[in-house]
Short mmCIF file of C-alpha atoms in Angstrom, two decimals:
data_model
loop_
_atom_site.label_atom_id
_atom_site.label_comp_id
_atom_site.label_asym_id
_atom_site.label_seq_id
_atom_site.Cartn_x
_atom_site.Cartn_y
_atom_site.Cartn_z
CA MET A 58 35.14 127.01 4.74
CA ILE A 59 37.66 128.31 7.26
CA GLU A 60 36.49 128.22 10.87
CA ILE A 61 37.58 131.06 13.12
CA ALA A 62 36.88 130.95 16.89
CA PHE A 63 37.02 133.99 19.06
CA PHE A 64 37.44 133.52 22.82
CA GLU A 65 35.54 136.39 24.31
CA PRO A 66 34.48 137.72 27.82
CA SER A 67 31.26 136.47 29.25
CA TYR A 68 27.98 138.22 28.45
CA THR A 69 28.00 139.06 32.16
CA ALA A 70 31.81 139.52 32.55
CA HIS A 71 31.51 143.18 33.64
CA ASN A 72 28.08 144.76 33.39
CA ALA A 73 25.12 145.26 30.93
CA ARG A 74 26.77 148.36 29.55
CA ASP A 75 29.81 146.33 28.49
CA TRP A 76 27.69 143.92 26.46
CA GLU A 77 25.91 146.96 25.02
CA ILE A 78 29.17 148.27 23.69
CA ARG A 79 30.42 144.89 22.38
CA GLY A 80 27.12 143.70 20.93
CA SER A 81 25.78 146.84 19.38
CA TYR A 82 28.85 148.20 17.58
CA LYS A 83 32.30 146.74 18.57
CA TYR A 84 31.59 143.19 17.30
CA PRO A 85 29.63 144.29 14.14
CA SER A 86 32.41 146.78 13.16
CA LEU A 87 35.09 144.24 13.51
CA LEU A 88 33.22 141.29 12.02
CA GLY A 89 31.75 143.08 8.95
CA ASP A 90 31.51 140.66 6.07
CA LEU A 91 33.93 138.16 7.52
CA HIS A 92 31.19 135.59 7.55
CA LYS A 93 31.36 135.47 3.74
CA HIS A 94 34.90 134.04 4.02
CA ALA A 95 34.77 132.06 7.25
CA GLN A 96 32.54 130.48 9.84
CA VAL A 97 32.57 132.66 12.88
CA THR A 98 32.14 131.37 16.42
CA LEU A 99 32.10 133.44 19.59
CA LEU A 100 32.90 131.40 22.68
CA MET A 101 31.92 132.83 26.04
CA ARG A 102 31.44 131.53 29.60
CA THR A 103 27.93 132.92 29.73
CA LEU A 104 26.02 133.80 26.58
CA PRO A 105 23.56 136.59 25.93
CA PRO A 106 19.99 135.40 26.02
CA GLU A 107 18.54 133.99 22.74
CA GLY A 108 16.09 136.86 22.61
CA ASP A 109 18.82 139.60 23.10
CA ALA A 110 18.64 142.10 20.29
CA HIS A 111 22.31 142.29 19.72
CA ARG A 112 22.76 138.59 19.64
CA ILE A 113 19.94 138.22 17.18
CA ARG A 114 21.58 140.79 14.95
CA LEU A 115 24.95 139.19 15.14
CA GLU A 116 23.54 135.85 14.25
CA ALA A 117 21.33 137.00 11.39
CA ASP A 118 23.51 139.72 9.83
CA TYR A 119 27.13 138.61 10.74
CA GLY A 120 26.74 134.87 10.62
CA VAL A 121 27.88 134.43 14.28
CA ARG A 122 27.51 131.12 16.14
CA PHE A 123 27.43 131.40 19.86
CA LEU A 124 28.90 128.65 22.02
CA ALA A 125 29.23 128.49 25.78
CA ILE A 126 32.65 127.43 27.19
CA ASP A 127 33.21 126.14 30.69
CA THR A 128 36.00 128.45 31.65
CA LEU A 129 37.00 131.44 33.80
CA ASP A 130 36.80 135.19 33.02
CA ASP A 131 39.56 135.93 35.52
CA ALA A 132 43.06 135.56 33.86
CA GLY A 133 44.94 135.87 37.08
CA GLU A 134 48.27 134.02 37.45
CA ALA A 135 46.75 131.25 39.50
CA ASN A 136 44.13 130.51 36.81
CA VAL A 137 46.34 130.27 33.72
CA GLU A 138 46.72 126.55 33.74
CA MET A 139 42.94 126.03 34.05
CA LEU A 140 42.40 128.41 31.12
CA VAL A 141 44.87 126.42 28.99
CA ASP A 142 42.99 123.22 29.79
CA ASP A 143 39.62 124.83 29.04
CA TYR A 144 40.80 126.36 25.72
CA GLU A 145 42.42 123.09 24.63
CA ALA A 146 39.13 121.26 25.28
CA ALA A 147 37.13 123.83 23.30
CA ILE A 148 39.50 123.65 20.36
CA ALA A 149 39.28 119.94 20.37
CA ASP A 150 35.54 120.07 20.35
CA ILE A 151 35.01 122.57 17.46
CA GLU A 152 38.19 122.13 15.52
CA PRO A 153 38.75 125.69 14.35
CA ASP A 154 41.52 126.66 11.89
CA ILE A 155 42.17 129.98 13.55
CA VAL A 156 41.72 131.32 17.09
CA SER A 157 41.89 134.85 18.26
CA THR A 158 40.07 137.51 20.32
CA LEU A 159 37.89 140.43 19.23
CA ASN A 160 37.62 142.21 22.47
CA GLY A 161 40.84 143.38 24.17
CA ARG A 162 41.70 140.77 26.76
CA MET A 163 44.33 140.58 29.47
CA ILE A 164 47.62 138.93 28.83
CA GLY A 165 46.75 135.79 30.80
CA HIS A 166 43.96 134.93 28.41
CA ASN A 167 46.16 135.43 25.35
CA PHE A 168 49.00 133.45 26.77
CA ALA A 169 46.69 130.58 27.60
CA LEU A 170 45.03 130.68 24.07
CA ALA A 171 48.49 130.74 22.39
CA ARG A 172 49.51 127.70 24.29
CA ALA A 173 46.31 125.87 23.44
CA ALA A 174 46.63 126.83 19.79
CA LYS A 175 50.22 125.73 19.57
CA SER A 176 49.42 122.42 21.34
CA ALA A 177 46.66 121.81 18.71
CA GLY A 178 48.75 122.86 15.76
CA ILE A 179 46.44 125.61 14.64
CA VAL A 180 46.80 129.32 13.91
CA TYR A 181 46.69 131.90 16.68
CA VAL A 182 46.28 135.65 15.91
CA TYR A 183 47.18 138.01 18.69
CA ARG A 184 45.18 141.24 18.66
CA ILE A 185 46.83 143.52 21.19
CA ALA A 186 44.25 146.25 22.03
CA GLY A 187 46.62 148.16 24.40
CA ASN A 188 49.55 148.01 26.77
CA ASP A 189 47.99 145.64 29.43
CA ILE A 190 51.10 145.63 31.57
CA ALA A 191 51.23 149.54 31.80
CA THR A 192 47.46 149.66 32.53
CA GLN A 193 47.83 147.08 35.26
CA ILE A 194 50.70 148.98 36.77
CA ALA A 195 48.73 152.23 36.77
CA VAL A 196 45.53 150.71 38.23
CA ARG A 197 47.11 148.36 40.78
CA GLU A 198 49.72 150.79 42.08
CA ALA A 199 47.07 153.50 42.45
CA GLU A 200 45.31 151.03 44.82
CA GLY A 201 48.60 150.58 46.71
CA ARG A 202 49.46 147.16 45.19
CA PRO A 203 52.99 147.10 43.86
CA VAL A 204 53.64 145.69 40.30
CA THR A 205 56.78 147.42 39.01
CA GLY A 206 59.79 145.19 39.62
CA THR A 207 57.81 142.40 41.00
CA ALA A 208 57.68 138.70 40.01
CA TYR A 209 54.16 139.32 38.79
CA GLN A 210 55.36 142.00 36.30
CA ALA A 211 58.09 139.54 35.15
CA THR A 212 55.45 136.84 34.59
CA LEU A 213 53.34 139.20 32.46
CA ILE A 214 56.30 140.17 30.36
CA ALA A 215 57.15 136.57 29.73
CA GLN A 216 53.55 135.60 28.99
CA GLU A 217 53.06 138.41 26.51
CA ARG A 218 56.35 137.64 24.80
CA TYR A 219 55.34 133.97 24.48
CA ALA A 220 51.89 134.75 22.98
CA ALA A 221 53.37 137.23 20.48
CA GLU A 222 56.07 134.80 19.37
CA VAL A 223 53.64 131.98 18.84
CA ALA A 224 51.18 134.10 16.96
CA ARG A 225 51.18 133.97 13.14
CA SER A 226 50.26 137.69 13.06
CA VAL A 227 50.27 140.27 15.79
CA ILE A 228 47.79 143.06 15.31
CA VAL A 229 48.36 146.32 17.16
CA MET A 230 46.31 149.55 17.16
CA GLY A 231 49.10 152.23 16.56
CA GLY A 232 52.67 153.12 16.00
CA THR A 233 53.66 153.26 19.61
CA GLU A 234 52.31 149.80 20.25
CA ARG A 235 54.15 148.56 17.09
CA GLU A 236 57.41 149.80 18.53
CA ARG A 237 56.68 148.01 21.75
CA ALA A 238 55.71 144.82 19.86
CA THR A 239 58.93 144.67 17.91
CA LYS A 240 60.74 143.92 21.26
CA LEU A 241 58.34 140.89 21.76
CA VAL A 242 58.92 138.96 18.53
CA SER A 243 61.87 137.86 16.36
CA ASN A 244 60.01 138.38 13.14
CA HIS A 245 58.95 142.04 12.90
CA GLN A 246 57.15 141.48 9.60
CA LYS A 247 54.26 139.80 11.31
CA ILE A 248 53.35 142.84 13.26
CA HIS A 249 50.54 144.88 11.55
CA ILE A 250 48.92 148.18 12.55
CA CYS A 251 45.16 147.79 12.03
CA ARG A 252 42.57 149.92 13.94
CA ARG A 253 38.94 149.15 14.12
CA GLY A 254 38.09 152.49 12.58
CA VAL A 255 34.82 154.32 12.68
CA ASP A 256 31.56 154.58 10.57
CA ARG A 257 32.27 158.02 9.03
CA THR A 258 28.58 158.48 8.14
CA HIS A 259 27.78 158.18 11.84
CA PHE A 260 30.68 160.20 13.02
CA ALA A 261 30.86 163.24 10.74
CA PRO A 262 31.78 166.89 11.21
CA PRO A 263 28.85 169.36 11.74
CA ALA A 264 28.00 171.74 8.88
CA ALA A 265 28.97 174.80 10.92
CA ALA A 266 31.55 174.68 13.60
CA ARG A 267 32.33 177.16 16.43
CA ALA A 268 35.09 179.59 15.70
CA GLN A 269 36.67 179.45 19.20
CA CYS A 270 37.97 176.56 21.29
CA GLN A 271 36.02 176.76 24.45
CA ARG A 272 34.50 173.35 25.24
CA ILE A 273 36.94 170.59 26.01
CA LEU A 274 35.93 166.90 26.13
CA PHE A 275 37.24 163.82 27.81
CA VAL A 276 35.53 160.51 27.11
CA GLY A 277 36.63 157.25 28.87
CA ARG A 278 36.65 155.23 32.01
CA ASN A 279 37.30 156.70 35.41
CA SER A 280 40.55 154.74 35.72
CA ALA A 281 44.04 155.64 37.09
CA GLU A 282 45.76 155.58 33.75
CA LYS A 283 43.37 157.98 32.01
CA GLY A 284 44.87 161.19 33.60
CA ILE A 285 41.61 162.48 35.22
CA GLY A 286 43.62 164.31 37.85
CA LEU A 287 45.57 166.09 35.20
CA ILE A 288 42.43 167.24 33.46
CA GLU A 289 40.99 168.48 36.80
CA GLY A 290 44.24 170.28 37.56
CA ALA A 291 44.22 172.05 34.21
CA ALA A 292 40.51 173.00 34.74
CA GLU A 293 41.31 174.64 38.05
CA VAL A 294 44.15 176.66 36.42
CA LEU A 295 41.93 177.84 33.58
CA MET A 296 38.97 178.64 35.83
CA GLU A 297 41.08 181.57 37.00
CA THR A 298 42.70 182.72 33.76
CA ARG A 299 39.95 181.75 31.16
CA PRO A 300 36.77 181.06 32.98
CA GLU A 301 34.84 180.81 29.59
CA ILE A 302 36.49 177.45 28.93
CA ILE A 303 34.41 174.59 30.03
CA PHE A 304 35.45 170.86 30.64
CA THR A 305 33.18 167.89 30.11
CA ILE A 306 34.40 164.60 31.66
CA ALA A 307 32.19 161.73 30.34
CA GLY A 308 32.22 158.06 31.01
CA ASP A 309 31.39 156.09 34.11
CA PHE A 310 31.10 159.16 36.40
CA ASP A 311 28.38 160.25 38.79
CA GLU A 312 26.70 163.16 37.03
CA ARG A 313 27.51 166.54 38.66
CA THR A 314 28.90 169.92 37.98
CA ASP A 315 32.02 171.27 39.80
CA GLY A 316 33.01 174.85 38.81
CA ASN A 317 34.01 174.63 35.16
CA ARG A 318 33.82 170.88 35.03
CA GLN A 319 30.76 168.85 34.09
CA TYR A 320 30.83 165.19 34.80
CA LEU A 321 28.61 162.92 32.79
CA GLY A 322 27.67 159.18 32.71
CA PHE A 323 27.91 156.68 29.90
CA HIS A 324 26.81 157.70 26.43
CA GLY A 325 25.53 155.05 24.00
CA TYR A 326 26.67 154.63 20.42
CA ALA A 327 23.77 156.65 19.01
CA ASP A 328 24.40 159.57 21.40
CA LEU A 329 28.12 159.96 20.81
CA PRO A 330 27.96 162.15 17.69
CA SER A 331 25.80 164.79 19.46
CA LEU A 332 28.21 164.71 22.41
CA TYR A 333 31.25 165.38 20.06
CA ALA A 334 29.25 168.09 18.18
CA SER A 335 28.73 170.02 21.27
CA HIS A 336 32.38 170.30 21.99
CA ASP A 337 35.46 171.76 20.39
CA ALA A 338 38.48 169.63 21.17
CA LEU A 339 39.26 166.22 22.81
CA LEU A 340 41.62 165.86 25.68
CA LEU A 341 43.23 162.54 26.56
CA PRO A 342 46.39 162.74 28.78
CA ALA A 343 46.52 159.00 29.38
CA SER A 344 49.61 157.04 30.51
CA SER A 345 48.63 153.84 28.68
CA GLU A 346 46.42 153.15 25.69
CA GLY A 347 46.26 151.24 22.49
CA PHE A 348 44.74 153.56 19.94
CA PRO A 349 41.38 154.71 21.58
CA GLN A 350 38.32 154.56 19.53
CA VAL A 351 37.37 157.92 21.03
CA VAL A 352 40.20 159.64 19.24
CA MET A 353 38.97 158.36 15.90
CA GLU A 354 35.43 159.22 16.60
CA ALA A 355 36.21 162.75 17.83
CA MET A 356 38.53 163.54 14.93
CA SER A 357 35.97 162.26 12.49
CA CYS A 358 33.65 164.73 13.96
CA GLY A 359 36.08 167.56 13.48
CA LEU A 360 37.55 167.78 16.99
CA PRO A 361 41.30 168.19 17.12
CA ALA A 362 42.86 166.23 19.98
CA ILE A 363 45.30 166.95 22.79
CA LEU A 364 47.11 163.73 23.44
CA SER A 365 50.05 162.33 25.44
CA HIS A 366 53.30 162.59 23.46
CA SER A 367 54.58 159.36 24.91
CA LEU A 368 51.63 157.34 23.58
CA PHE A 369 51.10 159.05 20.15
CA GLU A 370 54.40 160.27 18.95
CA HIS A 371 54.63 157.42 16.34
CA ASP A 372 51.08 158.03 15.10
CA PHE A 373 50.81 161.81 14.59
CA GLY A 374 53.00 164.58 13.27
CA SER A 375 52.73 168.33 13.62
CA GLU A 376 50.14 168.71 10.92
CA ASN A 377 47.71 165.97 11.79
CA GLY A 378 45.17 167.80 13.92
CA VAL A 379 46.74 166.99 17.25
CA ALA A 380 48.73 168.61 20.04
CA LEU A 381 51.18 166.24 21.55
CA ILE A 382 51.89 167.07 25.26
CA GLY A 383 53.81 165.94 28.29
CA ARG A 384 51.59 164.49 30.93
CA ASN A 385 51.52 167.52 33.18
CA VAL A 386 49.04 170.33 33.93
CA SER A 387 51.17 173.15 32.47
CA ASP A 388 51.42 171.39 29.00
CA ILE A 389 47.66 170.77 28.98
CA VAL A 390 46.90 174.45 29.84
CA GLU A 391 49.30 175.69 27.18
CA ALA A 392 47.86 173.57 24.49
CA ILE A 393 44.28 174.52 25.25
CA CYS A 394 45.16 178.20 25.38
CA ARG A 395 46.91 178.11 22.03
CA TRP A 396 43.86 176.85 20.29
CA HIS A 397 41.52 179.15 22.42
CA ASP A 398 43.50 182.33 21.78
CA ASP A 399 44.33 181.80 18.12
CA ARG A 400 41.15 181.12 15.96
CA THR A 401 43.16 180.64 12.80
CA LEU A 402 45.35 178.05 14.45
CA PHE A 403 42.32 176.23 15.87
CA ALA A 404 40.54 176.29 12.47
CA THR A 405 43.59 174.76 10.91
CA ALA A 406 43.72 172.05 13.52
CA ARG A 407 40.12 171.21 12.95
CA SER A 408 40.71 170.82 9.21
CA GLU A 409 43.77 168.66 9.81
CA ALA A 410 41.80 166.49 12.18
CA ILE A 411 39.02 165.79 9.52
CA SER A 412 41.64 165.14 6.88
CA GLN A 413 43.46 162.66 9.17
CA ALA A 414 40.21 160.79 9.81
CA GLU A 415 39.31 160.67 6.11
CA GLU A 416 42.71 159.13 5.32
CA HIS A 417 43.14 156.74 8.21
CA PHE A 418 40.09 155.97 10.22
CA ASP A 419 37.40 154.69 7.87
CA ALA A 420 35.96 151.45 9.35
CA THR A 421 35.34 149.82 5.96
CA ILE A 422 38.90 150.10 4.86
CA ASN A 423 40.36 149.14 8.21
CA GLY A 424 37.91 146.17 8.42
CA ALA A 425 38.89 144.73 5.04
CA ARG A 426 42.54 145.07 6.19
CA TYR A 427 41.89 143.22 9.44
CA HIS A 428 40.09 140.38 7.71
CA LYS A 429 43.09 139.91 5.41
CA ILE A 430 45.47 139.76 8.27
CA LEU A 431 43.18 137.46 10.17
CA LEU A 432 42.85 135.05 7.29
CA GLY A 433 46.48 135.08 6.43
CA GLN A 434 46.12 136.87 3.11
CA GLY A 435 48.62 139.64 3.76
CA ALA A 436 47.72 143.25 4.67
#
């Protein structure tokens, strides 16, 4: 049987919530029935305890073998050569046929894994979960650390290009990322759009929806690239002109209420459908993303989405249940007001969002496609 090894972040790489997300639904949704076609190994620096409920489920239901690897979670420039050595040693030990990652990982990890795979003469599959360079620029420069035009940016570009060129297949989440990936490789045919998708029995539209768009939802990290300041700016404008419109900003926030804005903390997988059901539209004015899971979840629950034009212009058209906007307060305000003021237009957008989800976001269909690409069986 084919052996696939996924090089993943540690159990304790970030925090307990990160493992909750990976272990409870990210890994299960990606792995599906892959164990029927391949031996699946997850390598991590630290492993979840043997009694951990998510580990037990992954081992019992998804055929996962967990192995500890003596390596680093930090993919900083100074650590790349050590990562290459660690990955080469792990590959020599378990002798997989294919190596890849499930969780979105920084470019340094993928560069090191590509080098190790090439050295061993085995297949490497590059799953690009988002534009890591753009994200690092947004986050680091918000902290006063320059990236644009630096040697560090040039190194990241070279590393990503190398990893993509070495890979047998490059998996991206959406059309915008596909356009970016075509500049990384000589063979464009090996680039595949394949999203994780959602369980559409778990994320489903309510039987009865509100007629007017009044409750706007953001779900995500409190991070520089997400556009939180733009959301807050739009909320301030609408507090004066349409005070009935309420914004919910949910993620890793301290819970509080500020005028027409409610900030919420983390919502687990089981709680997300009720969060979507209590809102009317999704707002995500981010500067860098792959294809966020939250967009697929929200649209599957009947929420049309207001999204950055620069990120989603290759994924959605004018009749797909989205409003594509420039990343500025006035565009956000205008898009919300159009749906708020015109109930017929809003109802149409809701219907289009549900249709888009039905056609493109089903996890079972996307999972089968992912496995075919991973195993080299086409798409």
